[in-house]
PDB file of C-alpha atoms in Angstrom:
ATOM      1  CA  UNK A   1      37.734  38.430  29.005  1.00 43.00           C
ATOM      2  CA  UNK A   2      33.737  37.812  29.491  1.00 44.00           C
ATOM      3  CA  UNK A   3      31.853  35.780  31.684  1.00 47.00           C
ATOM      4  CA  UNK A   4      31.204  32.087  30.953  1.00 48.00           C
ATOM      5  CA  UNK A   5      27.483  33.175  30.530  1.00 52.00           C
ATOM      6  CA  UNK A   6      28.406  35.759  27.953  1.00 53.00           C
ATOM      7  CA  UNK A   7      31.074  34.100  25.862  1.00 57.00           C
ATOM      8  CA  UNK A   8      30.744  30.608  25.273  1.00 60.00           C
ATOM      9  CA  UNK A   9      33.781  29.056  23.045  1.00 59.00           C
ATOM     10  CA  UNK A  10      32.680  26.185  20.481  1.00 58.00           C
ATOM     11  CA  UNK A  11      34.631  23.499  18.468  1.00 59.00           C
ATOM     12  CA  UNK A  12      38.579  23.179  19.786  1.00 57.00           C
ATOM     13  CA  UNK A  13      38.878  26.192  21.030  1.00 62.00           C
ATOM     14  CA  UNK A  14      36.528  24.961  23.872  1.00 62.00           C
ATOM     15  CA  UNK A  15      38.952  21.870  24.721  1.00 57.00           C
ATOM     16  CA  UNK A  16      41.359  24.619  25.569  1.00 56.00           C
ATOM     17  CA  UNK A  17      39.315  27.112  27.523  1.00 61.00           C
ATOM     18  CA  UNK A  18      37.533  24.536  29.730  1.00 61.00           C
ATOM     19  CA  UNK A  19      37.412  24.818  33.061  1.00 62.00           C
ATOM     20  CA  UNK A  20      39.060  27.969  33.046  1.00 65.00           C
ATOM     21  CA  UNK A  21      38.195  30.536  35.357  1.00 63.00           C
ATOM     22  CA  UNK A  22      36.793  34.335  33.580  1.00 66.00           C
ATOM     23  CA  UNK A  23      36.756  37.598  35.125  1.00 67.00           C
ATOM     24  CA  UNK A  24      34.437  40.202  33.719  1.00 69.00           C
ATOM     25  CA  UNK A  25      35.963  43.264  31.848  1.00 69.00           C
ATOM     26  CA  UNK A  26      33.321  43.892  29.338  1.00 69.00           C
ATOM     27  CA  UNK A  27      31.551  46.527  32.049  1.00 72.00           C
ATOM     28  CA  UNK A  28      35.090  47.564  33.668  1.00 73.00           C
ATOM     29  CA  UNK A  29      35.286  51.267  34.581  1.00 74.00           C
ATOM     30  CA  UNK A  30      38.021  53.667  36.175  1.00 74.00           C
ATOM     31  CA  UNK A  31      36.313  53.134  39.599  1.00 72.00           C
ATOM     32  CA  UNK A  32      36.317  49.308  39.484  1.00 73.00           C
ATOM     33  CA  UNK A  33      39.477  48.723  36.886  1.00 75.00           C
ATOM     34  CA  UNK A  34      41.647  48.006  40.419  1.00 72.00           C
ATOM     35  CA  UNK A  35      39.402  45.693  41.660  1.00 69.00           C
ATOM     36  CA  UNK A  36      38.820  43.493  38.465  1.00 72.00           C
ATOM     37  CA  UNK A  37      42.705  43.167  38.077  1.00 73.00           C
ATOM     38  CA  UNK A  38      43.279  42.266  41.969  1.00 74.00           C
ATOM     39  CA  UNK A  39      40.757  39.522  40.962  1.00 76.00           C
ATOM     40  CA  UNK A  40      42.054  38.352  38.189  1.00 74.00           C
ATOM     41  CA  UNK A  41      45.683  37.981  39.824  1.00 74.00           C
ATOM     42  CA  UNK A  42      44.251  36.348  42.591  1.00 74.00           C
ATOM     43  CA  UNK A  43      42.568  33.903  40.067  1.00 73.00           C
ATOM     44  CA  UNK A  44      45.831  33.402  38.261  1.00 73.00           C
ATOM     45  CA  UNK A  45      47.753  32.792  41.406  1.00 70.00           C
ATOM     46  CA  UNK A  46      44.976  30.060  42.860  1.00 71.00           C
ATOM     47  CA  UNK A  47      45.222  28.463  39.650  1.00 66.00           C
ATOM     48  CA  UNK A  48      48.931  28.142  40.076  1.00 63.00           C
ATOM     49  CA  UNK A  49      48.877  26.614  43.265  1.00 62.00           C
ATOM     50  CA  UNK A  50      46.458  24.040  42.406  1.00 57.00           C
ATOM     51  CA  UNK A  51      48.190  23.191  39.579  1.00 52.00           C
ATOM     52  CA  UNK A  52      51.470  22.865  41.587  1.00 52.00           C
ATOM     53  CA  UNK A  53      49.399  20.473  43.902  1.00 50.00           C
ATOM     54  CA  UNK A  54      47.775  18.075  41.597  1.00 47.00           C
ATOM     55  CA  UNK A  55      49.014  15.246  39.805  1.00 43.00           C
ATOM     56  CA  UNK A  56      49.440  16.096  35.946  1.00 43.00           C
ATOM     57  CA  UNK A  57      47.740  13.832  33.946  1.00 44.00           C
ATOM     58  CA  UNK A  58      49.426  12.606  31.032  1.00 45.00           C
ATOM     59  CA  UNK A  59      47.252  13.861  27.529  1.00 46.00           C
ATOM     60  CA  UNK A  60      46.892  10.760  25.293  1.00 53.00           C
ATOM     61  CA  UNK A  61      44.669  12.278  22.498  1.00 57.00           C
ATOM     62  CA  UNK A  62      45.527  15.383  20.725  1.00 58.00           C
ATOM     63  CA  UNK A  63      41.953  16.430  20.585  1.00 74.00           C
ATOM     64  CA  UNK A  64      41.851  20.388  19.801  1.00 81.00           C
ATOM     65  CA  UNK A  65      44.304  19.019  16.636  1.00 87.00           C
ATOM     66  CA  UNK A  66      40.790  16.880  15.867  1.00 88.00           C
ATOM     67  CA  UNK A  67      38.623  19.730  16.207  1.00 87.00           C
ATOM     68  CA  UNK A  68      40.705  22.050  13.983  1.00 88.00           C
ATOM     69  CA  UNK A  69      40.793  19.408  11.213  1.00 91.00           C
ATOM     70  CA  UNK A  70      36.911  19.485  11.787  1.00 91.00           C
ATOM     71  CA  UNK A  71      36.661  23.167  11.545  1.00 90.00           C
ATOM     72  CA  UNK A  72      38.556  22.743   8.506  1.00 91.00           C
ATOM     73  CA  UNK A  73      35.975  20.613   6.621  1.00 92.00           C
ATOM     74  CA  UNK A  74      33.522  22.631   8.279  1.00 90.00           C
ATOM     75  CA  UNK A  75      34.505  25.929   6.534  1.00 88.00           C
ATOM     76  CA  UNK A  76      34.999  23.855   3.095  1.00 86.00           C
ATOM     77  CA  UNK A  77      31.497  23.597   2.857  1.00 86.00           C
ATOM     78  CA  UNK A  78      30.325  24.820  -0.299  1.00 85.00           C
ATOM     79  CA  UNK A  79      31.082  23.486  -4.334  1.00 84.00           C
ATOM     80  CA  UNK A  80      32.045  26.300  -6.481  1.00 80.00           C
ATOM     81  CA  UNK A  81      30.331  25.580 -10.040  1.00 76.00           C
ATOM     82  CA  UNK A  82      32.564  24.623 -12.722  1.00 71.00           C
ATOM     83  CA  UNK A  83      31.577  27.098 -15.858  1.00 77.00           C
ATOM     84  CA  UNK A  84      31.371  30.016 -12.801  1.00 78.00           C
ATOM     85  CA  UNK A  85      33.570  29.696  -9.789  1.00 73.00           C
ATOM     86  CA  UNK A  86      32.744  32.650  -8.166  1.00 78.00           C
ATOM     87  CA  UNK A  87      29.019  30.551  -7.973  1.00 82.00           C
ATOM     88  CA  UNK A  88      29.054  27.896  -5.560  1.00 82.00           C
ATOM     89  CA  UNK A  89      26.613  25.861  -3.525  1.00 84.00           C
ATOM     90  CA  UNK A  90      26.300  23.924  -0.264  1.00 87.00           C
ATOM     91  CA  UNK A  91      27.913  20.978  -0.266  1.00 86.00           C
ATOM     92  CA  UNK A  92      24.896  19.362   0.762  1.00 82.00           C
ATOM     93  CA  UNK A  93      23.671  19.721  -2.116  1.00 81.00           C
ATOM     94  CA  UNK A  94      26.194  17.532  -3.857  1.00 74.00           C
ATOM     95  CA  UNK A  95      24.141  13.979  -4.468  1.00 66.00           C
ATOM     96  CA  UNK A  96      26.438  11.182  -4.325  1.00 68.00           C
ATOM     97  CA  UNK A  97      25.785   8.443  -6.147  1.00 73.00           C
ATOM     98  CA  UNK A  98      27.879   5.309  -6.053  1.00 75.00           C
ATOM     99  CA  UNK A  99      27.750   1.812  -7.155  1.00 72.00           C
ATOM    100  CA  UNK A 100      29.091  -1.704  -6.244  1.00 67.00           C
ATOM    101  CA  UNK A 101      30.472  -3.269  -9.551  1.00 63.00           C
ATOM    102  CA  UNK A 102      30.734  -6.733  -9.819  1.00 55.00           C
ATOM    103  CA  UNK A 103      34.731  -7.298 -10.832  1.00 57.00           C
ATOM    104  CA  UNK A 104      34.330 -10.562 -12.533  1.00 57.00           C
ATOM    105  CA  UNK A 105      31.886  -9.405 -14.547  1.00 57.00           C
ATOM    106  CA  UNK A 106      33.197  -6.183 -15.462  1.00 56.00           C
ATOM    107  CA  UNK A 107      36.745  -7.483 -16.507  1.00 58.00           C
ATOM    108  CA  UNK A 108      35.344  -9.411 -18.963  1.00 60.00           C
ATOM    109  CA  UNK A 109      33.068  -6.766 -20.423  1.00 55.00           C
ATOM    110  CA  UNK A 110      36.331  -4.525 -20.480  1.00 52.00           C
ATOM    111  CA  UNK A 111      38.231  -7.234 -22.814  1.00 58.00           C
ATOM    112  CA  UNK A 112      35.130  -7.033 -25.086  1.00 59.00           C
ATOM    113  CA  UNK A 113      35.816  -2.993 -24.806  1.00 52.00           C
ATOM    114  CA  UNK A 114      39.487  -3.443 -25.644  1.00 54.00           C
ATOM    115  CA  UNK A 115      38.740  -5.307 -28.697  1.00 62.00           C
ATOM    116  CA  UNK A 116      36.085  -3.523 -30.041  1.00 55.00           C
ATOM    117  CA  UNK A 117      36.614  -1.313 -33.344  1.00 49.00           C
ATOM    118  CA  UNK A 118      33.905   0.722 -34.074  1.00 45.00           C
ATOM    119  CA  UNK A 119      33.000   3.899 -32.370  1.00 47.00           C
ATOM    120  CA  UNK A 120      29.167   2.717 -32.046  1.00 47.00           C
ATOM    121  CA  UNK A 121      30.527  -0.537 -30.196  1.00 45.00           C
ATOM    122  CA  UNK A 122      32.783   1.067 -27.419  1.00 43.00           C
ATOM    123  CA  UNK A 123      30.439   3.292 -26.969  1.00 42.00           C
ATOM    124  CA  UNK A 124      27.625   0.930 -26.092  1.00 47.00           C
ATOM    125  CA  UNK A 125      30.134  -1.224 -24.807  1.00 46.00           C
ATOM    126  CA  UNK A 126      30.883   1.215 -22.329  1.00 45.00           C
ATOM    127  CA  UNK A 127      27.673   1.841 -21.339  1.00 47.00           C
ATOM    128  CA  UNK A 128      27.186  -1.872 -20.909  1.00 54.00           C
ATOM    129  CA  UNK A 129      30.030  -2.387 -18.791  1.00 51.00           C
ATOM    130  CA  UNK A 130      29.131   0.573 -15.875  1.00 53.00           C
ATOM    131  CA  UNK A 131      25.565   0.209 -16.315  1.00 53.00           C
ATOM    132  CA  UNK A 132      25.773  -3.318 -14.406  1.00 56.00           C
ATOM    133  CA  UNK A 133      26.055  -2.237 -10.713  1.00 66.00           C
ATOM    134  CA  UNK A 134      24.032  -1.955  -7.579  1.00 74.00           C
ATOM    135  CA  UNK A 135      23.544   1.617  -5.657  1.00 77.00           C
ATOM    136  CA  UNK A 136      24.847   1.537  -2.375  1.00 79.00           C
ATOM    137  CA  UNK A 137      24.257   4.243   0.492  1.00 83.00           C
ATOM    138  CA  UNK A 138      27.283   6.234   1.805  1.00 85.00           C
ATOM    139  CA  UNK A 139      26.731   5.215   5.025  1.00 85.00           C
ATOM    140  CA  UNK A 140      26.982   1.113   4.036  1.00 85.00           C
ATOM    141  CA  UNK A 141      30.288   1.594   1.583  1.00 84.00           C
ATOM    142  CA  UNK A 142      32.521  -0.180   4.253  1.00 83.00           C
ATOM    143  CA  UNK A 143      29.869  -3.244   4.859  1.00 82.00           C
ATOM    144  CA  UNK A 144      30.992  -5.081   1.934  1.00 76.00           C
ATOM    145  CA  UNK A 145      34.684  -5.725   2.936  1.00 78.00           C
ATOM    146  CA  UNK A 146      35.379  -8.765   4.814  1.00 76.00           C
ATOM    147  CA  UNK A 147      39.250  -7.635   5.544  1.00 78.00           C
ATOM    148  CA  UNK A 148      39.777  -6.260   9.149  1.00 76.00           C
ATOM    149  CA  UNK A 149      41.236  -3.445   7.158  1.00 78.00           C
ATOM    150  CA  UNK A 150      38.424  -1.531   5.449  1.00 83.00           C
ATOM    151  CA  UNK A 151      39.948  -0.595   2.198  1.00 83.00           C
ATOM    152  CA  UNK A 152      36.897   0.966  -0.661  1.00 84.00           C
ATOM    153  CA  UNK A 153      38.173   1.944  -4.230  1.00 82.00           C
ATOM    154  CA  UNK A 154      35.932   4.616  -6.101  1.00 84.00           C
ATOM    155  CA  UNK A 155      36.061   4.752 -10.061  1.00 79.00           C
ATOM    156  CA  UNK A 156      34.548   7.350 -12.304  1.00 78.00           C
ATOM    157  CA  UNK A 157      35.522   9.337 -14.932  1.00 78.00           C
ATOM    158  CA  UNK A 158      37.072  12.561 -15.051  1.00 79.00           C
ATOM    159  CA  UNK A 159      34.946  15.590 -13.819  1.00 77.00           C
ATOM    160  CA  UNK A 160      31.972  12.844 -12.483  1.00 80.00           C
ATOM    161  CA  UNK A 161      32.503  13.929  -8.433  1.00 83.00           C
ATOM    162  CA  UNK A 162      35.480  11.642  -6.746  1.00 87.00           C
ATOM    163  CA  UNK A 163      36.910  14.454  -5.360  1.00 89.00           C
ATOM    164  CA  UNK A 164      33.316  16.018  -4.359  1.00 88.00           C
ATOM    165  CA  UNK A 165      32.754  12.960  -2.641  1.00 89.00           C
ATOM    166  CA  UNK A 166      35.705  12.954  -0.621  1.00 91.00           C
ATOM    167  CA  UNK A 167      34.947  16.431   0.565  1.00 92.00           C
ATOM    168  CA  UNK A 168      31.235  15.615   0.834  1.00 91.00           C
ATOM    169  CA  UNK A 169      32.078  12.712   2.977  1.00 92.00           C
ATOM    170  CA  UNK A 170      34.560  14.107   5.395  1.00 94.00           C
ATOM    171  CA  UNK A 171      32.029  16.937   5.754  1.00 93.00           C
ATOM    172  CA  UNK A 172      29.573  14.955   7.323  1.00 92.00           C
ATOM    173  CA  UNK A 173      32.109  12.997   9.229  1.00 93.00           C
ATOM    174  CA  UNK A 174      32.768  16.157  10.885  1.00 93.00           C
ATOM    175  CA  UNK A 175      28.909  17.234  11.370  1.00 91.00           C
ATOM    176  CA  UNK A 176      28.936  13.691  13.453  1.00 91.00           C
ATOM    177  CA  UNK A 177      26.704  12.571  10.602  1.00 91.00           C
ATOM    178  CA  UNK A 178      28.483   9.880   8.859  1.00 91.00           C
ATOM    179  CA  UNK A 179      30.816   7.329  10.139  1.00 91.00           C
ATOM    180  CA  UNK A 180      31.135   8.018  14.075  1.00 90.00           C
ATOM    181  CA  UNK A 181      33.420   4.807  14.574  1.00 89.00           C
ATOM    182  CA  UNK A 182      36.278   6.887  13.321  1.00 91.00           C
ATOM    183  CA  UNK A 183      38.000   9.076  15.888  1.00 90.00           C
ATOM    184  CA  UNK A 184      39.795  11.102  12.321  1.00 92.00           C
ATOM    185  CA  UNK A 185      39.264  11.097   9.027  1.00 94.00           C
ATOM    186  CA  UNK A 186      41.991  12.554   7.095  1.00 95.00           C
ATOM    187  CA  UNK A 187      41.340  13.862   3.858  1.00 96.00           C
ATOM    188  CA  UNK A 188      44.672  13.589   1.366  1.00 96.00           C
ATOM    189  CA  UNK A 189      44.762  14.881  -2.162  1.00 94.00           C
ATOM    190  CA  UNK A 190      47.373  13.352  -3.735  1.00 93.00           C
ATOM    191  CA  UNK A 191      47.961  15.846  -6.318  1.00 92.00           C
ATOM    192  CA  UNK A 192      49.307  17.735  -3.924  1.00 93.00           C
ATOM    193  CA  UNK A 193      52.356  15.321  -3.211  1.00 93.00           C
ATOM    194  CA  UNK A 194      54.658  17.121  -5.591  1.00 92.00           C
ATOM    195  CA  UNK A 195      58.188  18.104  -5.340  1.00 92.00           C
ATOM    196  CA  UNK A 196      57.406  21.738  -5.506  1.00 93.00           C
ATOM    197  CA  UNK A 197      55.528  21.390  -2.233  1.00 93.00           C
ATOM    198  CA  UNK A 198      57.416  18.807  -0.669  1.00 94.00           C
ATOM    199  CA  UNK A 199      60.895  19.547  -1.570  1.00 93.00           C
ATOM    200  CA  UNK A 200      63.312  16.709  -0.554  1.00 91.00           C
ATOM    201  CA  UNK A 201      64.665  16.328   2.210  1.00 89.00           C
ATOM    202  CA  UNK A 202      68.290  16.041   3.498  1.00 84.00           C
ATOM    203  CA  UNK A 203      70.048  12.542   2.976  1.00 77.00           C
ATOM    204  CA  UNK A 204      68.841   9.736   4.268  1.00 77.00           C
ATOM    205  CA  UNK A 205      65.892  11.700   5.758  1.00 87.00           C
ATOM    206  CA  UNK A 206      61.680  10.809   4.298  1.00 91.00           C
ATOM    207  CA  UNK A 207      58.697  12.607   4.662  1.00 94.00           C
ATOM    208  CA  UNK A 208      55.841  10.536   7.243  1.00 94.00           C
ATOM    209  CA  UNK A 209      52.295  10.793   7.530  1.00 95.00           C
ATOM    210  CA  UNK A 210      52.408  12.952  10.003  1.00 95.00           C
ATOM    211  CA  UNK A 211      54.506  15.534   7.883  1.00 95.00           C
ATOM    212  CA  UNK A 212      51.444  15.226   5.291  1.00 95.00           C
ATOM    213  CA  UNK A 213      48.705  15.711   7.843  1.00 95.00           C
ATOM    214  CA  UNK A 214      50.868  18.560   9.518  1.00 94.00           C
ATOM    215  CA  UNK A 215      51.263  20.272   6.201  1.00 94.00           C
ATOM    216  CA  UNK A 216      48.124  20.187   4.834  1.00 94.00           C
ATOM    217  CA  UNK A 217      45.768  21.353   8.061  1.00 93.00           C
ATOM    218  CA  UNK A 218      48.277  23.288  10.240  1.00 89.00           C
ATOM    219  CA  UNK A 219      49.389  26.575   9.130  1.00 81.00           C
ATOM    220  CA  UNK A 220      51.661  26.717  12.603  1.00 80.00           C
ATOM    221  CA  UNK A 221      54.710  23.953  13.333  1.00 85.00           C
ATOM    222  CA  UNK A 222      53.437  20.927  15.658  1.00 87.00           C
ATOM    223  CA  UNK A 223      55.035  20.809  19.213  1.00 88.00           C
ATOM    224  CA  UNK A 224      57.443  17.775  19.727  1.00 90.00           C
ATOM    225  CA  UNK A 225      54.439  17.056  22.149  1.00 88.00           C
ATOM    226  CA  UNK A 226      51.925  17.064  19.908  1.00 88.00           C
ATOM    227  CA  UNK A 227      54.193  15.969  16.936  1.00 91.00           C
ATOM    228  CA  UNK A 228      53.839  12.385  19.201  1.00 89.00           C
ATOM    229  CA  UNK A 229      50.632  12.654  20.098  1.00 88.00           C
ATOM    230  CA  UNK A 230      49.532  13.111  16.565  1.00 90.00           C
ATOM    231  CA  UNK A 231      51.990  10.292  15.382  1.00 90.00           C
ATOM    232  CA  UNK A 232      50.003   7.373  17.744  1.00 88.00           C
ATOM    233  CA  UNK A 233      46.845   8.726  16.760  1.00 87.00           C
ATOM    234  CA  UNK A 234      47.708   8.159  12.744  1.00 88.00           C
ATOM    235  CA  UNK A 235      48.425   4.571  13.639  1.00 83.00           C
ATOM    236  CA  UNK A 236      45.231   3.612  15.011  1.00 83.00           C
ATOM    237  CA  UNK A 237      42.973   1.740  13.488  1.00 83.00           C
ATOM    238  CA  UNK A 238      40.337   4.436  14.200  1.00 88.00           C
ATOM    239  CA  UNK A 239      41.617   6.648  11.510  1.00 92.00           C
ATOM    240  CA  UNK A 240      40.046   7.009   8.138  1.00 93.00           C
ATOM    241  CA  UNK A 241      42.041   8.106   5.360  1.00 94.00           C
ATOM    242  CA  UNK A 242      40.487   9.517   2.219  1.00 94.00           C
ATOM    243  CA  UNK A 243      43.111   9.673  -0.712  1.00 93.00           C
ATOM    244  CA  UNK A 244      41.814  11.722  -3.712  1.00 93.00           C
ATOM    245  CA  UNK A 245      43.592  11.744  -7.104  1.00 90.00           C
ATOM    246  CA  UNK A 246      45.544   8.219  -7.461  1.00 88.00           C
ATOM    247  CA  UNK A 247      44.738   8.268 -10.721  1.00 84.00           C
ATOM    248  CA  UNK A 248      46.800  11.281 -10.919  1.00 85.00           C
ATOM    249  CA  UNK A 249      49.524  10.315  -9.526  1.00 85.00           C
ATOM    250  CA  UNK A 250      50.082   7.038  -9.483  1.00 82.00           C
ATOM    251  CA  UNK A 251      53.064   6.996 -12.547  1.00 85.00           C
ATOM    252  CA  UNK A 252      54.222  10.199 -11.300  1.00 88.00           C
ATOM    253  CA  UNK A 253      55.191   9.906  -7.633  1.00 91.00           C
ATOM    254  CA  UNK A 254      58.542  12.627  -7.037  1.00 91.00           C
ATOM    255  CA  UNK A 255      61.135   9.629  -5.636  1.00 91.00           C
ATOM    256  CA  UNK A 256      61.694  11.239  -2.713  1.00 92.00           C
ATOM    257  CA  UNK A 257      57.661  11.148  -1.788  1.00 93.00           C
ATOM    258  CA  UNK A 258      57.429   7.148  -3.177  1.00 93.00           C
ATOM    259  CA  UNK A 259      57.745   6.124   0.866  1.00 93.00           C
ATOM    260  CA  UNK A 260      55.135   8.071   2.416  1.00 93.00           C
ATOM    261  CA  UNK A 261      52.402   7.443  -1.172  1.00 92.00           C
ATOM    262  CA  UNK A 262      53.160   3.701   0.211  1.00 92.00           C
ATOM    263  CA  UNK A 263      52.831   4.347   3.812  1.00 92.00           C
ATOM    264  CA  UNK A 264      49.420   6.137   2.782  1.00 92.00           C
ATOM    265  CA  UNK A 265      48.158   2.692   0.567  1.00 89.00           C
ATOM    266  CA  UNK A 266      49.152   0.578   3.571  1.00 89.00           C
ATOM    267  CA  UNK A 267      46.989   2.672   6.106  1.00 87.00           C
ATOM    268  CA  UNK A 268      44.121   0.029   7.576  1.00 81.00           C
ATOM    269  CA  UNK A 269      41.200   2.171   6.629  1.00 77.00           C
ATOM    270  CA  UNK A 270      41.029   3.929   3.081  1.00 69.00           C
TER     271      UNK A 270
END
């Protein structure tokens, strides 16, 4: 180990190693090797006692599970180019540009698009119906709902940047740049709910949310501990889920996953 002043741990591995007490190896040598150990027994055993003497303190957030969901948005920070992959760019880069449709209005523009004929007349028809809308910042997507449950549906056509808005979005969530009321945002792409990744279970047994989350961020099995901890966190209201890809899946949800795609549509905040 290094000192405190040489090593300095960032992200969730810092929830872990605070308050821990370091003992300097980085200069040890055969002549003071003894002495470094004695010290760092002696550190190990004072930290034992104390421990034994003071109250534990129940942990009610599972926050180094936060900070390596964070990390993981962090490190999926660039947008490979379509024509080369091996190309990409920072993910900052990606403009976003969305648009509040008025739903009256467009329904009825979509009946004139259903019973159009000509090629010339969808087309412009087409145009006519998405060209009505009003840009919107990120930031203000949620102002517009008047529901206690913030619930924002984002249309496009294939290939136009849904899902590089969801990782755009959870990006900055995780820079502390966008959207600091939530305390998670969990970014879901449904295409991934299929049967070859979530095999069923045994009888009488469903996948949750936590399952999902666990799955797709942890490359390790949850603790029973944490397993809970994570469990009350998903049902606060001060998650954010991001679900990418209903379009895709919608009509082809594996039977065994059809309980857990509801439970994800009935989360407050998505």
């Amino acid at each position: 180990l290094t000192s405190a002043t040489a090593w300095k741990p960032s992200d969730w591995l810092e929830q872990i190693t605070r308050g821990l007490v370091f003992v300097d190896f980085h200069n040890a040598s055969e002549s003071n090797i003894d002495y470094k150990v004695i010290d760092l027994i002696n550190g190990i055993e004072e930290q034992i006692t104390e421990t034994s003497h003071r109250r534990i303190q129940p942990i009610e957030e599972p926050s180094y599970l936060f900070e390596m969901i964070k990390w993981h948005y962090k490190q999926n920070s660039r947008i490979e180019r379509l024509i080369n992959p091996a190309e990409s760019f920072p993910i900052e880069e990606s403009y976003i540009n969305l648009a509040i449709v008025d739903s009256k209005e467009q329904q009825g523009k979509e009946k004139k698009l259903r019973d159009a004929n000509q090629h010339e007349t969808i087309m412009g028809t087409f145009e006519d119906i998405y060209g009505v809308k009003t840009p919107i910042n990120v930031k203000d997507i949620f102002n517009t709902c008047k529901e206690v449950g913030k619930k924002v549906l984002v249309f496009g056509r294939a290939g136009i940047g849904k899902s590089t808005f969801c990782r755009y979005v959870s990006h900055q969530w995780a820079k502390n740049a966008l959207w600091p009321e939530y305390n998670l945002v969990v970014l879901i792409s449904l295409r991934s709910l299929t049967e070859n990744r979530y095999s069923p279970l045994s009888s009488g047994k469903s996948y949750s949310l936590v399952d999902i989350v666990a799955k797709e961020y942890f490359s390790h099995d949850l603790s029973e501990e944490d397993t809970s901890l994570l469990r009350k966190q998903l049902n606060k209201r001060t998650v954010l889920w991001l679900l990418d890809g209903y379009d895709e899946i919608v009509q082809n949800v594996p039977s065994h996953l059809q309980h857990v795609f509801e439970q994800l549509l009935n989360t407050p905040h998505h």
